[in-house]
């Protein structure tokens, strides 16, 4: 087991290192001059750090150093900037370096937790590596290394589900509460655990107590805003005037993307990618429901978590010039680990089917389809990375 663990760690570190080197290489090609740094963004002196500090990074840094000095900053939940502040205080490292280092540490830890989760479920080594590869080389995985909350939130989500799988419900609910203080979608973690116990008809007094405690953890932020700003829901009220985000019908931004493309007479590659991600989500839902109908055990907590983390970002729409309605969806998709496991398993099944038909016409056709999908995947990844070279791009 120890040898296997070391092998897994080496695989994770190798995939991480290769992906980050490739990413940094493309980010460094033709990096724009200072004049292209839009919306008051800074050009940092260190070229490595500069590639991974963008938009929300500055807001997290300001909160870490000064607190919520401006109302617009309340849109960003407090736990991650608080952690960065503590890290800065303990190490004396610059706030931007601190955010960058912590993000990458939590990303590697998340990969390890994800690998162990799949190992515990008895998934094959190839499925584990495929799943990690899809996540690490995902077109928007840039944000796992940037000064953003994606890595930290994914780490907390996987840690919570690890405790849940080990029947440590109290710890799972508690970590879920921490996730809810990191990003608003974190509320779906304790809710997912509670829902699973309800579906399985196993609810007891402890579930109500722990769910209530995790709810109080989340409520501490609105209470803080009420005491300091006089408005407990300020984090929601600033979204429209400061960031152009408005509530809308669930899932309608995907439809609005299509309408906008038709009206504009041009196709936005990222909006097409968002449509593909939404179709992957629908495929996951259908597959899970079919399994349940066949009597196969379904991890309902992961199902609810996945549904919630797709529902919330697709229940708001971005109304800004030069941006499309579902903007940011590829970033929000990153932390929905059940979908990446789903993709890893299906890619493995596709490879098995191809190998079984080796030498036939069907084999050649399936090989071509796989190569075509790989081409599209790489093309979208490179497109996004090249766009991110310009700090005027809103993440």
PDB file of N, CA, C and O in Angstrom, residues 329-363:
ATOM      1  N   UNK A 329     -18.891  30.238 -16.156  1.00  0.00           N
ATOM      2  CA  UNK A 329     -19.381  28.891 -15.873  1.00  0.00           C
ATOM      3  C   UNK A 329     -18.269  27.852 -15.916  1.00  0.00           C
ATOM      4  O   UNK A 329     -18.245  26.918 -15.113  1.00  0.00           O
ATOM      5  N   UNK A 330     -17.317  28.001 -16.828  1.00  0.00           N
ATOM      6  CA  UNK A 330     -16.230  27.023 -16.928  1.00  0.00           C
ATOM      7  C   UNK A 330     -15.374  27.030 -15.665  1.00  0.00           C
ATOM      8  O   UNK A 330     -14.755  26.026 -15.313  1.00  0.00           O
ATOM      9  N   UNK A 331     -15.346  28.158 -14.965  1.00  0.00           N
ATOM     10  CA  UNK A 331     -14.589  28.238 -13.709  1.00  0.00           C
ATOM     11  C   UNK A 331     -15.372  27.595 -12.572  1.00  0.00           C
ATOM     12  O   UNK A 331     -14.806  26.887 -11.740  1.00  0.00           O
ATOM     13  N   UNK A 332     -16.660  27.848 -12.530  1.00  0.00           N
ATOM     14  CA  UNK A 332     -17.486  27.254 -11.475  1.00  0.00           C
ATOM     15  C   UNK A 332     -17.562  25.735 -11.610  1.00  0.00           C
ATOM     16  O   UNK A 332     -17.730  25.017 -10.618  1.00  0.00           O
ATOM     17  N   UNK A 333     -17.438  25.243 -12.813  1.00  0.00           N
ATOM     18  CA  UNK A 333     -17.492  23.810 -13.099  1.00  0.00           C
ATOM     19  C   UNK A 333     -16.319  23.062 -12.460  1.00  0.00           C
ATOM     20  O   UNK A 333     -16.422  21.870 -12.158  1.00  0.00           O
ATOM     21  N   UNK A 334     -15.228  23.752 -12.235  1.00  0.00           N
ATOM     22  CA  UNK A 334     -13.985  23.124 -11.782  1.00  0.00           C
ATOM     23  C   UNK A 334     -14.106  22.341 -10.484  1.00  0.00           C
ATOM     24  O   UNK A 334     -13.428  21.322 -10.313  1.00  0.00           O
ATOM     25  N   UNK A 335     -14.916  22.812  -9.572  1.00  0.00           N
ATOM     26  CA  UNK A 335     -14.961  22.203  -8.241  1.00  0.00           C
ATOM     27  C   UNK A 335     -16.003  21.085  -8.118  1.00  0.00           C
ATOM     28  O   UNK A 335     -16.182  20.529  -7.038  1.00  0.00           O
ATOM     29  N   UNK A 336     -16.650  20.746  -9.234  1.00  0.00           N
ATOM     30  CA  UNK A 336     -17.685  19.699  -9.189  1.00  0.00           C
ATOM     31  C   UNK A 336     -17.015  18.359  -9.496  1.00  0.00           C
ATOM     32  O   UNK A 336     -17.120  17.819 -10.604  1.00  0.00           O
ATOM     33  N   UNK A 337     -16.320  17.821  -8.518  1.00  0.00           N
ATOM     34  CA  UNK A 337     -15.496  16.632  -8.719  1.00  0.00           C
ATOM     35  C   UNK A 337     -16.268  15.393  -9.183  1.00  0.00           C
ATOM     36  O   UNK A 337     -15.710  14.570  -9.919  1.00  0.00           O
ATOM     37  N   UNK A 338     -17.562  15.202  -8.798  1.00  0.00           N
ATOM     38  CA  UNK A 338     -18.270  14.022  -9.313  1.00  0.00           C
ATOM     39  C   UNK A 338     -18.349  13.988 -10.839  1.00  0.00           C
ATOM     40  O   UNK A 338     -18.348  12.908 -11.440  1.00  0.00           O
ATOM     41  N   UNK A 339     -18.409  15.153 -11.458  1.00  0.00           N
ATOM     42  CA  UNK A 339     -18.475  15.194 -12.917  1.00  0.00           C
ATOM     43  C   UNK A 339     -17.143  14.781 -13.547  1.00  0.00           C
ATOM     44  O   UNK A 339     -17.118  14.199 -14.639  1.00  0.00           O
ATOM     45  N   UNK A 340     -16.046  15.068 -12.874  1.00  0.00           N
ATOM     46  CA  UNK A 340     -14.738  14.669 -13.403  1.00  0.00           C
ATOM     47  C   UNK A 340     -14.535  13.157 -13.251  1.00  0.00           C
ATOM     48  O   UNK A 340     -13.950  12.513 -14.124  1.00  0.00           O
ATOM     49  N   UNK A 341     -15.026  12.607 -12.147  1.00  0.00           N
ATOM     50  CA  UNK A 341     -14.990  11.141 -11.995  1.00  0.00           C
ATOM     51  C   UNK A 341     -15.858  10.503 -13.079  1.00  0.00           C
ATOM     52  O   UNK A 341     -15.475   9.499 -13.690  1.00  0.00           O
ATOM     53  N   UNK A 342     -17.008  11.100 -13.317  1.00  0.00           N
ATOM     54  CA  UNK A 342     -17.924  10.633 -14.366  1.00  0.00           C
ATOM     55  C   UNK A 342     -17.224  10.638 -15.729  1.00  0.00           C
ATOM     56  O   UNK A 342     -17.312   9.663 -16.494  1.00  0.00           O
ATOM     57  N   UNK A 343     -16.509  11.715 -16.033  1.00  0.00           N
ATOM     58  CA  UNK A 343     -15.785  11.818 -17.302  1.00  0.00           C
ATOM     59  C   UNK A 343     -14.658  10.786 -17.384  1.00  0.00           C
ATOM     60  O   UNK A 343     -14.463  10.141 -18.420  1.00  0.00           O
ATOM     61  N   UNK A 344     -13.910  10.633 -16.286  1.00  0.00           N
ATOM     62  CA  UNK A 344     -12.812   9.667 -16.264  1.00  0.00           C
ATOM     63  C   UNK A 344     -13.300   8.257 -16.531  1.00  0.00           C
ATOM     64  O   UNK A 344     -12.678   7.498 -17.304  1.00  0.00           O
ATOM     65  N   UNK A 345     -14.424   7.875 -15.930  1.00  0.00           N
ATOM     66  CA  UNK A 345     -14.981   6.524 -16.117  1.00  0.00           C
ATOM     67  C   UNK A 345     -15.468   6.319 -17.546  1.00  0.00           C
ATOM     68  O   UNK A 345     -15.272   5.247 -18.147  1.00  0.00           O
ATOM     69  N   UNK A 346     -16.080   7.334 -18.133  1.00  0.00           N
ATOM     70  CA  UNK A 346     -16.584   7.199 -19.491  1.00  0.00           C
ATOM     71  C   UNK A 346     -15.457   7.187 -20.531  1.00  0.00           C
ATOM     72  O   UNK A 346     -15.560   6.492 -21.548  1.00  0.00           O
ATOM     73  N   UNK A 347     -14.410   7.945 -20.281  1.00  0.00           N
ATOM     74  CA  UNK A 347     -13.258   7.898 -21.189  1.00  0.00           C
ATOM     75  C   UNK A 347     -12.625   6.520 -21.141  1.00  0.00           C
ATOM     76  O   UNK A 347     -12.247   5.947 -22.178  1.00  0.00           O
ATOM     77  N   UNK A 348     -12.527   5.958 -19.943  1.00  0.00           N
ATOM     78  CA  UNK A 348     -11.976   4.605 -19.794  1.00  0.00           C
ATOM     79  C   UNK A 348     -12.834   3.582 -20.546  1.00  0.00           C
ATOM     80  O   UNK A 348     -12.306   2.707 -21.245  1.00  0.00           O
ATOM     81  N   UNK A 349     -14.142   3.690 -20.421  1.00  0.00           N
ATOM     82  CA  UNK A 349     -15.050   2.778 -21.120  1.00  0.00           C
ATOM     83  C   UNK A 349     -14.923   2.923 -22.631  1.00  0.00           C
ATOM     84  O   UNK A 349     -14.967   1.932 -23.373  1.00  0.00           O
ATOM     85  N   UNK A 350     -14.741   4.162 -23.098  1.00  0.00           N
ATOM     86  CA  UNK A 350     -14.581   4.401 -24.536  1.00  0.00           C
ATOM     87  C   UNK A 350     -13.300   3.751 -25.048  1.00  0.00           C
ATOM     88  O   UNK A 350     -13.275   3.152 -26.130  1.00  0.00           O
ATOM     89  N   UNK A 351     -12.234   3.845 -24.265  1.00  0.00           N
ATOM     90  CA  UNK A 351     -10.959   3.241 -24.652  1.00  0.00           C
ATOM     91  C   UNK A 351     -11.061   1.717 -24.682  1.00  0.00           C
ATOM     92  O   UNK A 351     -10.486   1.061 -25.556  1.00  0.00           O
ATOM     93  N   UNK A 352     -11.801   1.168 -23.737  1.00  0.00           N
ATOM     94  CA  UNK A 352     -11.999  -0.295 -23.709  1.00  0.00           C
ATOM     95  C   UNK A 352     -12.753  -0.755 -24.952  1.00  0.00           C
ATOM     96  O   UNK A 352     -12.388  -1.760 -25.582  1.00  0.00           O
ATOM     97  N   UNK A 353     -13.808  -0.012 -25.324  1.00  0.00           N
ATOM     98  CA  UNK A 353     -14.590  -0.370 -26.510  1.00  0.00           C
ATOM     99  C   UNK A 353     -13.753  -0.284 -27.780  1.00  0.00           C
ATOM    100  O   UNK A 353     -13.877  -1.119 -28.680  1.00  0.00           O
ATOM    101  N   UNK A 354     -12.893   0.720 -27.838  1.00  0.00           N
ATOM    102  CA  UNK A 354     -12.020   0.886 -29.006  1.00  0.00           C
ATOM    103  C   UNK A 354     -11.067  -0.295 -29.120  1.00  0.00           C
ATOM    104  O   UNK A 354     -10.867  -0.868 -30.196  1.00  0.00           O
ATOM    105  N   UNK A 355     -10.470  -0.696 -28.008  1.00  0.00           N
ATOM    106  CA  UNK A 355      -9.516  -1.798 -28.016  1.00  0.00           C
ATOM    107  C   UNK A 355     -10.178  -3.129 -28.387  1.00  0.00           C
ATOM    108  O   UNK A 355      -9.560  -3.988 -29.020  1.00  0.00           O
ATOM    109  N   UNK A 356     -11.447  -3.308 -28.005  1.00  0.00           N
ATOM    110  CA  UNK A 356     -12.153  -4.548 -28.328  1.00  0.00           C
ATOM    111  C   UNK A 356     -12.402  -4.683 -29.821  1.00  0.00           C
ATOM    112  O   UNK A 356     -12.511  -5.789 -30.348  1.00  0.00           O
ATOM    113  N   UNK A 357     -12.502  -3.543 -30.507  1.00  0.00           N
ATOM    114  CA  UNK A 357     -12.787  -3.567 -31.941  1.00  0.00           C
ATOM    115  C   UNK A 357     -11.549  -3.265 -32.777  1.00  0.00           C
ATOM    116  O   UNK A 357     -11.638  -2.738 -33.881  1.00  0.00           O
ATOM    117  N   UNK A 358     -10.385  -3.568 -32.219  1.00  0.00           N
ATOM    118  CA  UNK A 358      -9.125  -3.296 -32.901  1.00  0.00           C
ATOM    119  C   UNK A 358      -9.088  -3.960 -34.277  1.00  0.00           C
ATOM    120  O   UNK A 358      -9.376  -5.142 -34.430  1.00  0.00           O
ATOM    121  N   UNK A 359      -8.762  -3.169 -35.294  1.00  0.00           N
ATOM    122  CA  UNK A 359      -8.624  -3.695 -36.650  1.00  0.00           C
ATOM    123  C   UNK A 359      -9.878  -3.573 -37.486  1.00  0.00           C
ATOM    124  O   UNK A 359      -9.828  -3.725 -38.709  1.00  0.00           O
ATOM    125  N   UNK A 360     -11.023  -3.284 -36.881  1.00  0.00           N
ATOM    126  CA  UNK A 360     -12.276  -3.159 -37.627  1.00  0.00           C
ATOM    127  C   UNK A 360     -12.506  -1.718 -38.077  1.00  0.00           C
ATOM    128  O   UNK A 360     -11.832  -0.794 -37.636  1.00  0.00           O
ATOM    129  N   UNK A 361     -13.492  -1.555 -38.956  1.00  0.00           N
ATOM    130  CA  UNK A 361     -13.855  -0.210 -39.418  1.00  0.00           C
ATOM    131  C   UNK A 361     -14.367   0.632 -38.253  1.00  0.00           C
ATOM    132  O   UNK A 361     -14.091   1.829 -38.155  1.00  0.00           O
ATOM    133  N   UNK A 362     -15.125  -0.029 -37.355  1.00  0.00           N
ATOM    134  CA  UNK A 362     -15.637   0.654 -36.176  1.00  0.00           C
ATOM    135  C   UNK A 362     -14.500   1.151 -35.296  1.00  0.00           C
ATOM    136  O   UNK A 362     -14.565   2.239 -34.714  1.00  0.00           O
ATOM    137  N   UNK A 363     -13.438   0.359 -35.212  1.00  0.00           N
ATOM    138  CA  UNK A 363     -12.263   0.748 -34.429  1.00  0.00           C
ATOM    139  C   UNK A 363     -11.659   2.038 -34.969  1.00  0.00           C
ATOM    140  O   UNK A 363     -11.347   2.970 -34.226  1.00  0.00           O
TER     141      UNK A 363
END
